[in-house]
PDB file of C-alpha atoms in Angstrom:
ATOM      1  CA  MET A  10       3.019 -10.328 -11.978  1.00  0.00           C
ATOM      2  CA  LEU A  11       6.235 -10.209  -9.993  1.00  0.00           C
ATOM      3  CA  ARG A  12       6.430 -12.896  -7.358  1.00  0.00           C
ATOM      4  CA  SER A  13       8.168 -12.390  -4.043  1.00  0.00           C
ATOM      5  CA  VAL A  14      11.311 -14.468  -3.637  1.00  0.00           C
ATOM      6  CA  ASP A  15      11.050 -16.382  -0.382  1.00  0.00           C
ATOM      7  CA  ASN A  16      14.705 -16.977   0.357  1.00  0.00           C
ATOM      8  CA  THR A  17      15.137 -16.485   4.070  1.00  0.00           C
ATOM      9  CA  SER A  18      18.814 -17.432   4.163  1.00  0.00           C
ATOM     10  CA  GLU A  19      19.704 -14.850   1.482  1.00  0.00           C
ATOM     11  CA  ILE A  20      17.694 -12.175   3.252  1.00  0.00           C
ATOM     12  CA  LYS A  21      19.479 -12.867   6.545  1.00  0.00           C
ATOM     13  CA  LYS A  22      22.855 -12.453   4.845  1.00  0.00           C
ATOM     14  CA  TYR A  23      21.843  -9.284   2.994  1.00  0.00           C
ATOM     15  CA  ASN A  24      23.476  -6.074   4.203  1.00  0.00           C
ATOM     16  CA  PHE A  25      20.506  -3.732   4.609  1.00  0.00           C
ATOM     17  CA  VAL A  26      21.101   0.012   4.800  1.00  0.00           C
ATOM     18  CA  SER A  27      20.914   1.525   8.287  1.00  0.00           C
ATOM     19  CA  VAL A  28      17.755   3.582   7.838  1.00  0.00           C
ATOM     20  CA  GLU A  29      18.190   5.312  11.199  1.00  0.00           C
ATOM     21  CA  LYS A  30      21.357   6.909   9.881  1.00  0.00           C
ATOM     22  CA  TYR A  31      19.261   8.860   7.367  1.00  0.00           C
ATOM     23  CA  SER A  32      16.326   9.708   9.630  1.00  0.00           C
ATOM     24  CA  ASP A  33      17.052  13.448   9.375  1.00  0.00           C
ATOM     25  CA  VAL A  34      17.752  13.415   5.632  1.00  0.00           C
ATOM     26  CA  SER A  35      14.865  14.599   3.449  1.00  0.00           C
ATOM     27  CA  ASP A  36      13.352  12.590   0.616  1.00  0.00           C
ATOM     28  CA  SER A  37      14.712  15.110  -1.883  1.00  0.00           C
ATOM     29  CA  GLU A  38      18.258  14.715  -0.573  1.00  0.00           C
ATOM     30  CA  ILE A  39      17.963  10.922  -0.655  1.00  0.00           C
ATOM     31  CA  ILE A  40      16.706  11.062  -4.240  1.00  0.00           C
ATOM     32  CA  HIS A  41      19.594  13.346  -5.214  1.00  0.00           C
ATOM     33  CA  LYS A  42      22.083  10.865  -3.761  1.00  0.00           C
ATOM     34  CA  ILE A  43      20.393   7.935  -5.542  1.00  0.00           C
ATOM     35  CA  LEU A  44      20.536   9.725  -8.893  1.00  0.00           C
ATOM     36  CA  LYS A  45      24.216  10.451  -8.258  1.00  0.00           C
ATOM     37  CA  GLY A  46      24.878   6.724  -7.950  1.00  0.00           C
ATOM     38  CA  SER A  47      24.018   5.734  -4.371  1.00  0.00           C
ATOM     39  CA  THR A  48      21.407   3.237  -5.570  1.00  0.00           C
ATOM     40  CA  GLN A  49      21.308   1.383  -2.260  1.00  0.00           C
ATOM     41  CA  LEU A  50      19.704   4.400  -0.599  1.00  0.00           C
ATOM     42  CA  PHE A  51      16.465   3.542  -2.391  1.00  0.00           C
ATOM     43  CA  GLU A  52      16.019   1.187   0.562  1.00  0.00           C
ATOM     44  CA  VAL A  53      15.570   4.244   2.787  1.00  0.00           C
ATOM     45  CA  LEU A  54      12.625   5.459   0.724  1.00  0.00           C
ATOM     46  CA  MET A  55      11.086   1.992   0.709  1.00  0.00           C
ATOM     47  CA  ARG A  56      11.328   1.706   4.483  1.00  0.00           C
ATOM     48  CA  ARG A  57       9.740   5.125   4.893  1.00  0.00           C
ATOM     49  CA  TYR A  58       6.731   4.328   2.738  1.00  0.00           C
ATOM     50  CA  ASN A  59       6.236   0.542   2.899  1.00  0.00           C
ATOM     51  CA  GLN A  60       3.623   0.764   5.633  1.00  0.00           C
ATOM     52  CA  ARG A  61       1.698   3.604   4.021  1.00  0.00           C
ATOM     53  CA  LEU A  62       1.657   2.115   0.527  1.00  0.00           C
ATOM     54  CA  PHE A  63       0.711  -1.339   1.794  1.00  0.00           C
ATOM     55  CA  ARG A  64      -2.245   0.091   3.695  1.00  0.00           C
ATOM     56  CA  ILE A  65      -3.382   2.199   0.755  1.00  0.00           C
ATOM     57  CA  GLN A  66      -3.186  -0.686  -1.696  1.00  0.00           C
ATOM     58  CA  ARG A  67      -4.931  -2.849   0.920  1.00  0.00           C
ATOM     59  CA  SER A  68      -7.869  -0.444   0.670  1.00  0.00           C
ATOM     60  CA  TYR A  69      -8.280  -1.558  -2.955  1.00  0.00           C
ATOM     61  CA  ILE A  70      -7.040  -5.164  -2.964  1.00  0.00           C
ATOM     62  CA  SER A  71      -8.027  -7.869  -0.468  1.00  0.00           C
ATOM     63  CA  ASP A  72      -5.406 -10.436  -1.528  1.00  0.00           C
ATOM     64  CA  GLU A  73      -2.251  -9.673   0.456  1.00  0.00           C
ATOM     65  CA  GLU A  74      -0.042 -11.756  -1.851  1.00  0.00           C
ATOM     66  CA  ALA A  75      -1.274  -9.665  -4.771  1.00  0.00           C
ATOM     67  CA  ILE A  76      -0.449  -6.516  -2.816  1.00  0.00           C
ATOM     68  CA  LYS A  77       3.145  -7.696  -2.384  1.00  0.00           C
ATOM     69  CA  ASP A  78       3.317  -8.021  -6.168  1.00  0.00           C
ATOM     70  CA  THR A  79       1.794  -4.598  -6.825  1.00  0.00           C
ATOM     71  CA  LEU A  80       4.117  -3.047  -4.238  1.00  0.00           C
ATOM     72  CA  GLN A  81       7.149  -4.475  -6.011  1.00  0.00           C
ATOM     73  CA  ILE A  82       5.878  -3.096  -9.309  1.00  0.00           C
ATOM     74  CA  THR A  83       5.215   0.266  -7.649  1.00  0.00           C
ATOM     75  CA  TYR A  84       8.775   0.528  -6.364  1.00  0.00           C
ATOM     76  CA  MET A  85      10.329  -0.672  -9.601  1.00  0.00           C
ATOM     77  CA  LYS A  86       8.391   1.958 -11.567  1.00  0.00           C
ATOM     78  CA  ALA A  87       9.281   4.642  -9.041  1.00  0.00           C
ATOM     79  CA  PHE A  88      12.965   3.760  -9.247  1.00  0.00           C
ATOM     80  CA  GLU A  89      12.973   3.602 -13.048  1.00  0.00           C
ATOM     81  CA  ASN A  90      11.303   7.017 -13.260  1.00  0.00           C
ATOM     82  CA  LEU A  91      13.048   8.665 -10.338  1.00  0.00           C
ATOM     83  CA  ASP A  92      14.898  11.074 -12.616  1.00  0.00           C
ATOM     84  CA  SER A  93      11.523  12.406 -13.810  1.00  0.00           C
ATOM     85  CA  PHE A  94      10.499  13.394 -10.284  1.00  0.00           C
ATOM     86  CA  ARG A  95      10.732  17.189 -10.320  1.00  0.00           C
ATOM     87  CA  GLY A  96       9.546  17.990  -6.827  1.00  0.00           C
ATOM     88  CA  ASP A  97       6.396  19.812  -7.957  1.00  0.00           C
ATOM     89  CA  ALA A  98       4.567  17.609  -5.449  1.00  0.00           C
ATOM     90  CA  LYS A  99       5.956  15.814  -2.427  1.00  0.00           C
ATOM     91  CA  PHE A 100       7.696  12.516  -3.143  1.00  0.00           C
ATOM     92  CA  SER A 101       5.205  10.807  -0.831  1.00  0.00           C
ATOM     93  CA  THR A 102       2.351  12.066  -3.021  1.00  0.00           C
ATOM     94  CA  TRP A 103       4.142  11.057  -6.222  1.00  0.00           C
ATOM     95  CA  ILE A 104       4.810   7.485  -5.123  1.00  0.00           C
ATOM     96  CA  THR A 105       1.348   7.129  -3.569  1.00  0.00           C
ATOM     97  CA  ARG A 106      -0.173   7.970  -6.943  1.00  0.00           C
ATOM     98  CA  ILE A 107       1.933   5.238  -8.538  1.00  0.00           C
ATOM     99  CA  ALA A 108       0.756   2.786  -5.867  1.00  0.00           C
ATOM    100  CA  ILE A 109      -2.896   3.669  -6.451  1.00  0.00           C
ATOM    101  CA  ASN A 110      -2.483   3.352 -10.224  1.00  0.00           C
ATOM    102  CA  GLU A 111      -0.950  -0.104  -9.823  1.00  0.00           C
ATOM    103  CA  ALA A 112      -3.757  -1.194  -7.516  1.00  0.00           C
ATOM    104  CA  LEU A 113      -6.325   0.002 -10.061  1.00  0.00           C
ATOM    105  CA  LYS A 114      -4.479  -1.788 -12.873  1.00  0.00           C
ATOM    106  CA  TYR A 115      -4.612  -4.975 -10.827  1.00  0.00           C
ATOM    107  CA  LEU A 116      -8.366  -4.584 -10.300  1.00  0.00           C
ATOM    108  CA  ASN A 117      -8.912  -3.847 -14.004  1.00  0.00           C
ATOM    109  CA  GLY A 118      -6.987  -7.001 -14.834  1.00  0.00           C
ATOM    110  CA  LYS A 119      -9.212  -9.009 -12.490  1.00  0.00           C
ATOM    111  CA  LYS A 120     -12.254  -7.445 -14.132  1.00  0.00           C
ATOM    112  CA  ARG A 121     -11.026  -8.416 -17.604  1.00  0.00           C
ATOM    113  CA  ASP A 122     -10.420 -11.959 -16.396  1.00  0.00           C
ATOM    114  CA  ALA A 123     -13.949 -12.045 -14.983  1.00  0.00           C
ATOM    115  CA  GLU A 124     -15.445 -10.818 -18.260  1.00  0.00           C
ATOM    116  CA  LEU A 125     -13.499 -13.485 -20.161  1.00  0.00           C
ATOM    117  CA  GLN A 126     -14.776 -16.189 -17.805  1.00  0.00           C
ATOM    118  CA  LEU A 127     -18.317 -14.893 -18.257  1.00  0.00           C
ATOM    119  CA  VAL A 128     -18.025 -15.081 -22.051  1.00  0.00           C
ATOM    120  CA  GLU A 129     -16.725 -18.631 -21.747  1.00  0.00           C
ATOM    121  CA  GLY A 130     -19.672 -19.580 -19.559  1.00  0.00           C
ATOM    122  CA  ASP A 131     -17.857 -19.801 -16.252  1.00  0.00           C
ATOM    123  CA  THR A 132     -19.072 -18.317 -12.992  1.00  0.00           C
ATOM    124  CA  PRO A 133     -18.484 -14.552 -13.104  1.00  0.00           C
ATOM    125  CA  MET A 134     -15.952 -13.211 -10.658  1.00  0.00           C
ATOM    126  CA  ASN A 135     -14.904  -9.625 -10.056  1.00  0.00           C
ATOM    127  CA  GLU A 136     -13.757  -7.406  -7.272  1.00  0.00           C
ATOM    128  CA  HIS A 137     -17.253  -7.377  -5.809  1.00  0.00           C
ATOM    129  CA  THR A 138     -17.878 -11.098  -5.927  1.00  0.00           C
ATOM    130  CA  ILE A 139     -14.461 -12.061  -4.561  1.00  0.00           C
ATOM    131  CA  ASN A 140     -15.886 -12.610  -1.105  1.00  0.00           C
ATOM    132  CA  ARG A 141     -13.748 -11.551   1.791  1.00  0.00           C
ATOM    133  CA  ASP A 142     -15.349 -14.386   3.753  1.00  0.00           C
ATOM    134  CA  ASN A 143     -13.288 -16.747   1.581  1.00  0.00           C
ATOM    135  CA  THR A 144      -9.971 -15.251   2.648  1.00  0.00           C
ATOM    136  CA  PRO A 145      -7.983 -16.931   5.435  1.00  0.00           C
ATOM    137  CA  GLU A 146      -8.271 -13.947   7.748  1.00  0.00           C
ATOM    138  CA  ASP A 147     -12.079 -13.956   7.496  1.00  0.00           C
ATOM    139  CA  LYS A 148     -12.389 -17.732   8.006  1.00  0.00           C
ATOM    140  CA  THR A 149     -10.426 -17.449  11.227  1.00  0.00           C
ATOM    141  CA  ILE A 150     -12.306 -16.566  14.393  1.00  0.00           C
ATOM    142  CA  GLN A 151     -11.234 -13.067  15.264  1.00  0.00           C
ATOM    143  CA  HIS A 152      -9.575 -13.511  18.661  1.00  0.00           C
ATOM    144  CA  ASP A 153      -7.145 -10.723  17.890  1.00  0.00           C
ATOM    145  CA  PHE A 154      -8.927  -7.396  18.163  1.00  0.00           C
ATOM    146  CA  ARG A 155      -6.626  -5.785  15.635  1.00  0.00           C
ATOM    147  CA  GLN A 156      -7.768  -8.331  13.048  1.00  0.00           C
ATOM    148  CA  LEU A 157     -11.373  -7.502  13.907  1.00  0.00           C
ATOM    149  CA  LEU A 158     -10.700  -3.843  13.255  1.00  0.00           C
ATOM    150  CA  GLU A 159      -9.097  -4.650   9.919  1.00  0.00           C
ATOM    151  CA  GLN A 160     -12.162  -6.658   8.978  1.00  0.00           C
ATOM    152  CA  VAL A 161     -14.524  -3.827   9.885  1.00  0.00           C
ATOM    153  CA  VAL A 162     -12.544  -1.250   7.935  1.00  0.00           C
ATOM    154  CA  ALA A 163     -12.391  -3.633   4.989  1.00  0.00           C
ATOM    155  CA  THR A 164     -16.200  -3.571   4.726  1.00  0.00           C
ATOM    156  CA  LEU A 165     -16.132   0.055   3.645  1.00  0.00           C
ATOM    157  CA  PRO A 166     -16.585   0.675  -0.102  1.00  0.00           C
ATOM    158  CA  PRO A 167     -13.138   1.266  -1.687  1.00  0.00           C
ATOM    159  CA  LYS A 168     -13.624   4.981  -2.329  1.00  0.00           C
ATOM    160  CA  TYR A 169     -14.383   5.559   1.357  1.00  0.00           C
ATOM    161  CA  ARG A 170     -11.913   2.999   2.663  1.00  0.00           C
ATOM    162  CA  SER A 171      -8.983   4.591   0.840  1.00  0.00           C
ATOM    163  CA  VAL A 172      -9.805   8.049   2.208  1.00  0.00           C
ATOM    164  CA  TYR A 173     -10.330   6.666   5.726  1.00  0.00           C
ATOM    165  CA  LEU A 174      -6.989   4.849   5.756  1.00  0.00           C
ATOM    166  CA  MET A 175      -5.100   7.806   4.327  1.00  0.00           C
ATOM    167  CA  ARG A 176      -6.571  10.365   6.732  1.00  0.00           C
ATOM    168  CA  GLU A 177      -7.227   8.440   9.940  1.00  0.00           C
ATOM    169  CA  VAL A 178      -4.641   5.645   9.901  1.00  0.00           C
ATOM    170  CA  GLU A 179      -1.773   7.126   7.876  1.00  0.00           C
ATOM    171  CA  HIS A 180      -2.570  10.664   9.103  1.00  0.00           C
ATOM    172  CA  MET A 181      -2.073  12.202   5.670  1.00  0.00           C
ATOM    173  CA  ASP A 182      -3.441  15.718   5.479  1.00  0.00           C
ATOM    174  CA  THR A 183      -6.505  16.613   3.408  1.00  0.00           C
ATOM    175  CA  LYS A 184      -4.545  18.267   0.616  1.00  0.00           C
ATOM    176  CA  GLU A 185      -2.163  15.367   0.071  1.00  0.00           C
ATOM    177  CA  THR A 186      -5.042  12.864   0.174  1.00  0.00           C
ATOM    178  CA  ALA A 187      -6.909  14.947  -2.398  1.00  0.00           C
ATOM    179  CA  ASP A 188      -3.811  15.167  -4.608  1.00  0.00           C
ATOM    180  CA  CYS A 189      -3.216  11.405  -4.426  1.00  0.00           C
ATOM    181  CA  LEU A 190      -6.810  10.518  -5.292  1.00  0.00           C
ATOM    182  CA  ASP A 191      -7.339  13.370  -7.767  1.00  0.00           C
ATOM    183  CA  LEU A 192     -10.218  14.730  -5.686  1.00  0.00           C
ATOM    184  CA  THR A 193     -11.072  18.135  -4.296  1.00  0.00           C
ATOM    185  CA  GLU A 194     -10.387  18.725  -0.630  1.00  0.00           C
ATOM    186  CA  SER A 195     -14.150  19.084  -0.116  1.00  0.00           C
ATOM    187  CA  ASN A 196     -14.710  15.629  -1.607  1.00  0.00           C
ATOM    188  CA  VAL A 197     -12.113  14.164   0.723  1.00  0.00           C
ATOM    189  CA  LYS A 198     -13.874  15.688   3.728  1.00  0.00           C
ATOM    190  CA  VAL A 199     -17.261  14.392   2.577  1.00  0.00           C
ATOM    191  CA  ARG A 200     -15.947  10.875   1.988  1.00  0.00           C
ATOM    192  CA  LEU A 201     -14.198  10.804   5.333  1.00  0.00           C
ATOM    193  CA  HIS A 202     -17.386  11.907   7.080  1.00  0.00           C
ATOM    194  CA  ARG A 203     -19.401   9.198   5.329  1.00  0.00           C
ATOM    195  CA  ALA A 204     -16.757   6.567   6.082  1.00  0.00           C
ATOM    196  CA  LYS A 205     -16.938   7.378   9.773  1.00  0.00           C
ATOM    197  CA  LYS A 206     -20.722   7.168   9.725  1.00  0.00           C
ATOM    198  CA  MET A 207     -20.495   3.679   8.207  1.00  0.00           C
ATOM    199  CA  LEU A 208     -18.361   2.400  11.055  1.00  0.00           C
ATOM    200  CA  GLN A 209     -19.728   1.777  14.493  1.00  0.00           C
ATOM    201  CA  GLU A 210     -18.835   4.700  16.704  1.00  0.00           C
ATOM    202  CA  GLU A 211     -16.932   2.724  19.320  1.00  0.00           C
ATOM    203  CA  ILE A 212     -14.916   0.797  16.721  1.00  0.00           C
ATOM    204  CA  GLU A 213     -14.188   3.965  14.729  1.00  0.00           C
ATOM    205  CA  ARG A 214     -12.658   5.575  17.826  1.00  0.00           C
ATOM    206  CA  THR A 215     -10.469   2.531  18.427  1.00  0.00           C
ATOM    207  CA  VAL A 216      -9.359   2.239  14.795  1.00  0.00           C
ATOM    208  CA  SER A 217      -8.013   5.790  14.883  1.00  0.00           C
ATOM    209  CA  ASP A 218      -5.495   4.762  17.573  1.00  0.00           C
ATOM    210  CA  THR A 219      -4.710   1.223  16.439  1.00  0.00           C
ATOM    211  CA  GLU A 220      -1.996  -0.019  14.120  1.00  0.00           C
ATOM    212  CA  ILE A 221      -3.829  -2.009  11.450  1.00  0.00           C
ATOM    213  CA  PHE A 222      -2.801  -3.610   8.160  1.00  0.00           C
ATOM    214  CA  ASN A 223       0.776  -3.798   9.395  1.00  0.00           C
ATOM    215  CA  PHE A 224       3.549  -4.436   6.903  1.00  0.00           C
ATOM    216  CA  LEU A 225       6.637  -4.553   9.050  1.00  0.00           C
ATOM    217  CA  GLY A 226       9.475  -6.868  10.104  1.00  0.00           C
ATOM    218  CA  THR A 227      10.090  -9.891   7.884  1.00  0.00           C
ATOM    219  CA  GLN A 228       7.511  -8.880   5.273  1.00  0.00           C
ATOM    220  CA  CYS A 229       9.118  -5.476   4.900  1.00  0.00           C
ATOM    221  CA  ASP A 230      12.618  -7.000   4.731  1.00  0.00           C
ATOM    222  CA  ARG A 231      11.563  -9.451   2.049  1.00  0.00           C
ATOM    223  CA  LEU A 232      10.019  -6.754  -0.151  1.00  0.00           C
ATOM    224  CA  VAL A 233      13.077  -4.504   0.187  1.00  0.00           C
ATOM    225  CA  PHE A 234      15.370  -7.433  -0.601  1.00  0.00           C
ATOM    226  CA  ASN A 235      13.391  -8.502  -3.687  1.00  0.00           C
ATOM    227  CA  VAL A 236      13.166  -4.983  -5.122  1.00  0.00           C
ATOM    228  CA  MET A 237      16.811  -4.128  -4.465  1.00  0.00           C
ATOM    229  CA  ARG A 238      17.954  -7.403  -6.021  1.00  0.00           C
ATOM    230  CA  LYS A 239      16.026  -6.577  -9.208  1.00  0.00           C
ATOM    231  CA  ILE A 240      17.382  -3.029  -9.225  1.00  0.00           C
ATOM    232  CA  ASN A 241      20.949  -4.300  -8.921  1.00  0.00           C
ATOM    233  CA  GLN A 242      20.629  -7.008 -11.577  1.00  0.00           C
TER     234      GLN A 242
END
């Protein structure tokens, strides 16, 4: 796996692209400029989708350090295959599919590791037995209500959690959610309905209006820096 480079001094000196300057420029135009040689503009796409992709991968993977790795891989693969993006689907759908595939690859790798440990006689461990209660965020008393909401949403089974986060937190429409998950729009609606039923009504209402699973500020800067450094090597 790729490991995030924690070099704060380098990040502070790095000349990030002014994303606001391109706020009215479409993804397609940005991609065209990148393919014409303006590689640095890939930062704009990363900034636009960091939050969404982090949340979506978080619906599959509980380890946030692992998510940072899978996000780097997602962006590297997207950049390397950018010339194959034909615009048949929206760029946001295309890169979300890559993110989901990388999350699933990570889980499959964990499953293979668990099977190997089982054969060797060790305690089996997979994505179901990796207890969220063992993570730092779940060992900490939830004084911050946002953390409590994250914990509640995290209890949803992955197939419902991913749909819930896409539709209710990221506000993706039904069609794009269906395209990303390779489902029918009817299936998306059914899963969203079931996800809502699984959450307590009062918490579900709050979650819809609350920023959860944030991936902003320093974390976002570090990911952009690490990916762009690899791209420019």
